[in-house]
């Protein structure tokens, strides 16, 4: 089993009361499965959470890079939800 | 994050345009350009009193450096870049981003500076939480990021 910790930024700061979200998976685990479990956890916490809303256009990232859609998680680690950005 | 010719950082203290110009100054460069982004007092017809900038600092520092390196690659190896983005709350007029570029000739400094701010808008993991004079606040819409950018 691996454990993935999820941090929140931007509009997802509303979930800071459950941050970091800790999820366990049998490794290796694909991006889609990780996203689905994150969505399930947020829906369980917030009945208004819509996985087809901003979450659908939210990327996952490590401290080093935005992760591609075909990324496979093989080790425990930390990631973050990256909603659409608005810097500058 | 700093190299001999690139300074890229996320700052939680007031940004200093003079420090940016000082960093890019070099006897080989005949042109220096400074871009300052600041909090304006309105957005979409709503009066604004300030903006909180949230930021994934670790990733943002890496991406800022990547962008600056790309700007060098597209212009000249002599390009010097100072880019820093603020994290935290800023009132009206507060400086959110400083970009200084310097090159032997002006065109490269202009091209690089414009490239850097436009890429920040597309790629930097920073989010604006806008505060309005009526007490309401909202996370602004943004641009979805992808690994290929």
Coordinates of C-alpha atoms in Angstrom, one line a residue:
Chain A
X1 CA 0.0 0.0 0.0
X2 CA 1.0 3.6 -0.6
X3 CA -0.3 6.8 1.0
X4 CA -0.8 10.0 -1.0
X5 CA -1.3 13.2 0.8
X6 CA -3.3 15.9 -0.9
X7 CA -2.9 19.6 -0.3
X8 CA -5.4 22.3 -1.3
X9 CA -4.9 25.7 -2.9
X10 CA -7.1 28.4 -4.4
X11 CA -10.8 27.6 -4.3
X12 CA -10.1 24.3 -2.7
X13 CA -8.8 26.1 0.4
X14 CA -12.4 25.5 1.6
X15 CA -11.3 22.0 2.4
X16 CA -8.3 23.0 4.5
X17 CA -10.2 21.6 7.5
X18 CA -9.5 18.1 6.2
X19 CA -6.0 18.9 4.8
X20 CA -3.8 17.2 4.1
X21 CA -6.2 14.6 2.8
X22 CA -4.6 11.2 3.2
X23 CA -5.6 8.4 0.8
X24 CA -4.3 4.9 0.6
X25 CA -3.9 2.8 -2.5
X26 CA -2.6 -0.5 -3.7
X27 CA 0.4 0.4 -5.8
X28 CA 0.8 1.0 -8.7
X29 CA -2.3 3.2 -9.1
X30 CA -3.3 5.3 -12.1
X31 CA -4.1 9.0 -12.1
X32 CA -7.8 8.3 -12.8
X33 CA -8.1 6.1 -9.8
X34 CA -6.5 8.7 -7.6
X35 CA -8.7 11.5 -8.9
X36 CA -11.8 9.4 -8.3
X37 CA -10.8 8.7 -4.7
X38 CA -10.1 12.4 -4.1
X39 CA -13.5 13.2 -5.6
X40 CA -15.2 10.6 -3.4
X41 CA -13.5 12.0 -0.3
X42 CA -14.6 15.6 -1.1
X43 CA -18.1 14.5 -1.9
X44 CA -18.3 12.7 1.5
X45 CA -17.1 15.9 3.1
X46 CA -19.2 18.4 1.1
X47 CA -22.6 17.5 -0.3
X48 CA -22.3 20.5 -2.7
X49 CA -19.0 19.2 -4.2
X50 CA -19.4 18.6 -8.0
X51 CA -16.8 16.4 -9.6
X52 CA -17.9 17.7 -13.0
X53 CA -17.3 21.3 -11.9
X54 CA -13.9 23.0 -11.4
X55 CA -12.5 19.7 -10.2
X56 CA -12.8 18.4 -13.8
X57 CA -10.3 21.1 -15.0
X58 CA -8.0 20.8 -12.0
X59 CA -4.5 19.3 -12.4
X60 CA -2.6 17.3 -9.9
X61 CA 1.0 18.3 -9.1
X62 CA 4.0 17.5 -7.0
X63 CA 6.3 20.1 -5.7
X64 CA 8.3 19.7 -8.9
X65 CA 5.9 19.4 -11.7
X66 CA 2.3 19.2 -13.0
X67 CA 1.5 15.5 -13.4
X68 CA 0.3 14.2 -16.8
X69 CA -3.1 12.4 -17.1
X70 CA -1.3 9.1 -17.7
X71 CA 0.9 9.4 -14.6
X72 CA 1.1 6.2 -12.4
X73 CA 1.8 6.5 -8.7
X74 CA 4.2 3.9 -7.5
X75 CA 5.3 5.4 -4.2
X76 CA 3.9 7.3 -1.3
X77 CA 4.1 11.1 -1.6
X78 CA 2.6 14.5 -1.5
X79 CA 0.5 16.1 -4.2
X80 CA -1.6 19.2 -4.6
X81 CA -4.8 20.0 -6.4
X82 CA -4.1 22.8 -9.0
X83 CA -7.3 24.6 -10.0
X84 CA -7.2 27.0 -12.9
X85 CA -4.5 29.6 -12.1
X86 CA -4.8 33.4 -11.9
X87 CA -1.5 34.9 -11.1
X88 CA 0.2 38.0 -12.3
Chain B
X1 CA 16.2 30.3 -6.6
X2 CA 19.1 32.2 -8.2
X3 CA 21.7 31.6 -10.8
X4 CA 24.3 33.9 -12.2
X5 CA 21.7 35.4 -14.7
X6 CA 18.3 34.4 -13.3
X7 CA 16.6 35.3 -10.0
X8 CA 13.2 33.5 -9.6
X9 CA 11.3 33.7 -6.4
X10 CA 8.0 33.7 -4.5
X11 CA 8.0 36.5 -1.9
X12 CA 6.0 37.1 1.3
X13 CA 7.6 40.5 1.8
X14 CA 7.0 43.6 -0.3
X15 CA 8.5 43.3 -3.7
X16 CA 11.4 45.7 -4.5
X17 CA 11.6 46.9 -8.2
X18 CA 15.0 48.5 -7.5
X19 CA 16.4 45.2 -6.4
X20 CA 15.1 43.7 -9.7
X21 CA 16.8 46.4 -11.7
X22 CA 20.0 46.1 -9.7
X23 CA 20.1 42.3 -10.3
X24 CA 19.7 42.6 -14.1
X25 CA 22.2 45.4 -14.5
X26 CA 25.3 44.4 -16.4
X27 CA 27.9 46.3 -18.4
X28 CA 27.2 44.0 -21.4
X29 CA 23.6 45.0 -21.5
X30 CA 22.4 48.3 -23.1
X31 CA 18.7 47.7 -22.4
X32 CA 16.8 47.1 -19.2
X33 CA 13.0 46.7 -18.9
X34 CA 10.9 46.6 -15.7
X35 CA 7.3 45.3 -15.5
X36 CA 5.3 45.8 -12.4
X37 CA 1.9 44.2 -11.7
X38 CA -0.2 45.9 -9.1
X39 CA -3.6 45.5 -7.5
X40 CA -6.2 47.7 -9.1
X41 CA -9.2 49.2 -7.4
X42 CA -11.8 47.5 -9.6
X43 CA -12.5 44.3 -11.5
X44 CA -15.5 43.5 -13.6
X45 CA -17.3 46.6 -12.5
X46 CA -16.8 45.8 -8.8
X47 CA -14.8 48.0 -6.4
X48 CA -11.9 46.1 -5.0
X49 CA -10.2 46.8 -1.7
X50 CA -7.4 44.2 -2.0
X51 CA -6.3 40.8 -3.2
X52 CA -4.9 37.8 -1.4
X53 CA -2.5 35.7 -3.5
X54 CA -2.4 32.0 -2.7
X55 CA 0.5 30.1 -4.1
X56 CA 2.0 26.6 -4.2
X57 CA 5.4 28.1 -3.5
X58 CA 7.6 25.1 -4.1
X59 CA 6.2 24.4 -7.6
X60 CA 5.8 28.0 -8.4
X61 CA 9.5 28.8 -7.8
X62 CA 10.5 25.9 -10.2
X63 CA 8.0 27.1 -12.9
X64 CA 9.2 30.7 -12.6
X65 CA 12.7 29.6 -13.2
X66 CA 11.7 27.4 -16.1
X67 CA 9.9 30.3 -17.7
X68 CA 12.9 32.6 -17.3
X69 CA 15.2 29.9 -18.8
X70 CA 12.8 29.6 -21.7
X71 CA 12.9 33.4 -22.2
X72 CA 16.7 33.2 -22.3
X73 CA 16.6 30.4 -24.9
X74 CA 14.2 32.4 -27.1
X75 CA 16.3 35.6 -27.0
X76 CA 19.9 35.7 -26.0
X77 CA 22.2 34.0 -23.5
X78 CA 23.1 37.5 -22.3
X79 CA 19.6 38.0 -21.1
X80 CA 19.4 38.6 -17.4
X81 CA 16.1 38.0 -15.6
X82 CA 14.7 38.9 -12.2
X83 CA 11.1 37.6 -11.6
X84 CA 9.3 37.5 -8.3
X85 CA 5.7 37.0 -7.4
X86 CA 4.1 38.0 -4.2
X87 CA 2.2 35.6 -1.8
X88 CA -0.2 37.0 0.7
X89 CA -2.6 40.0 1.0
X90 CA -2.1 43.2 -0.9
X91 CA -4.1 46.4 -0.7
X92 CA -4.9 48.6 -3.8
X93 CA -1.6 49.5 -5.4
X94 CA 0.4 46.7 -3.9
X95 CA 2.9 45.1 -6.2
X96 CA 2.0 41.5 -7.1
X97 CA 4.7 40.7 -9.6
X98 CA 8.0 42.2 -10.7
X99 CA 9.8 41.3 -13.9
X100 CA 13.0 42.9 -14.9
X101 CA 14.8 41.8 -18.1
X102 CA 18.1 43.2 -19.5
X103 CA 19.9 42.4 -22.8
X104 CA 22.5 43.9 -25.1
X105 CA 19.7 45.3 -27.3
X106 CA 16.2 46.4 -26.5
X107 CA 14.2 43.9 -28.6
X108 CA 15.3 40.9 -26.6
X109 CA 14.4 42.6 -23.3
X110 CA 10.9 43.5 -24.5
X111 CA 10.3 40.0 -26.0
X112 CA 11.5 38.2 -22.9
X113 CA 9.6 40.4 -20.5
X114 CA 6.3 39.9 -22.4
X115 CA 6.9 36.2 -22.7
X116 CA 7.5 35.9 -18.9
X117 CA 4.3 37.7 -17.8
X118 CA 2.1 35.9 -20.4
X119 CA 3.5 32.5 -19.2
X120 CA 2.9 33.4 -15.6
X121 CA -0.7 34.0 -16.5
X122 CA -1.0 30.6 -18.1
X123 CA 1.2 28.4 -15.8
X124 CA 2.1 29.8 -12.4
X125 CA 0.3 28.0 -9.5
X126 CA -1.0 31.3 -8.0
X127 CA -4.6 32.1 -7.2
X128 CA -6.3 35.5 -6.6
X129 CA -8.8 35.8 -3.8
X130 CA -10.4 39.2 -4.4
X131 CA -11.8 41.2 -1.6
X132 CA -14.5 43.8 -2.4
X133 CA -15.5 47.0 -0.7
X134 CA -18.9 45.6 0.2
X135 CA -17.3 42.8 2.2
X136 CA -17.7 40.0 -0.3
X137 CA -14.8 38.0 -1.6
X138 CA -14.3 35.5 -4.4
X139 CA -11.7 33.3 -5.9
X140 CA -11.2 34.5 -9.5
X141 CA -11.6 32.3 -12.5
X142 CA -8.4 31.3 -14.1
X143 CA -6.6 29.2 -16.7
X144 CA -6.5 25.4 -16.5
X145 CA -2.9 24.1 -16.5
X146 CA -1.6 21.1 -18.3
X147 CA 1.8 19.4 -18.2
X148 CA 2.5 20.2 -21.8
X149 CA 2.5 23.9 -21.2

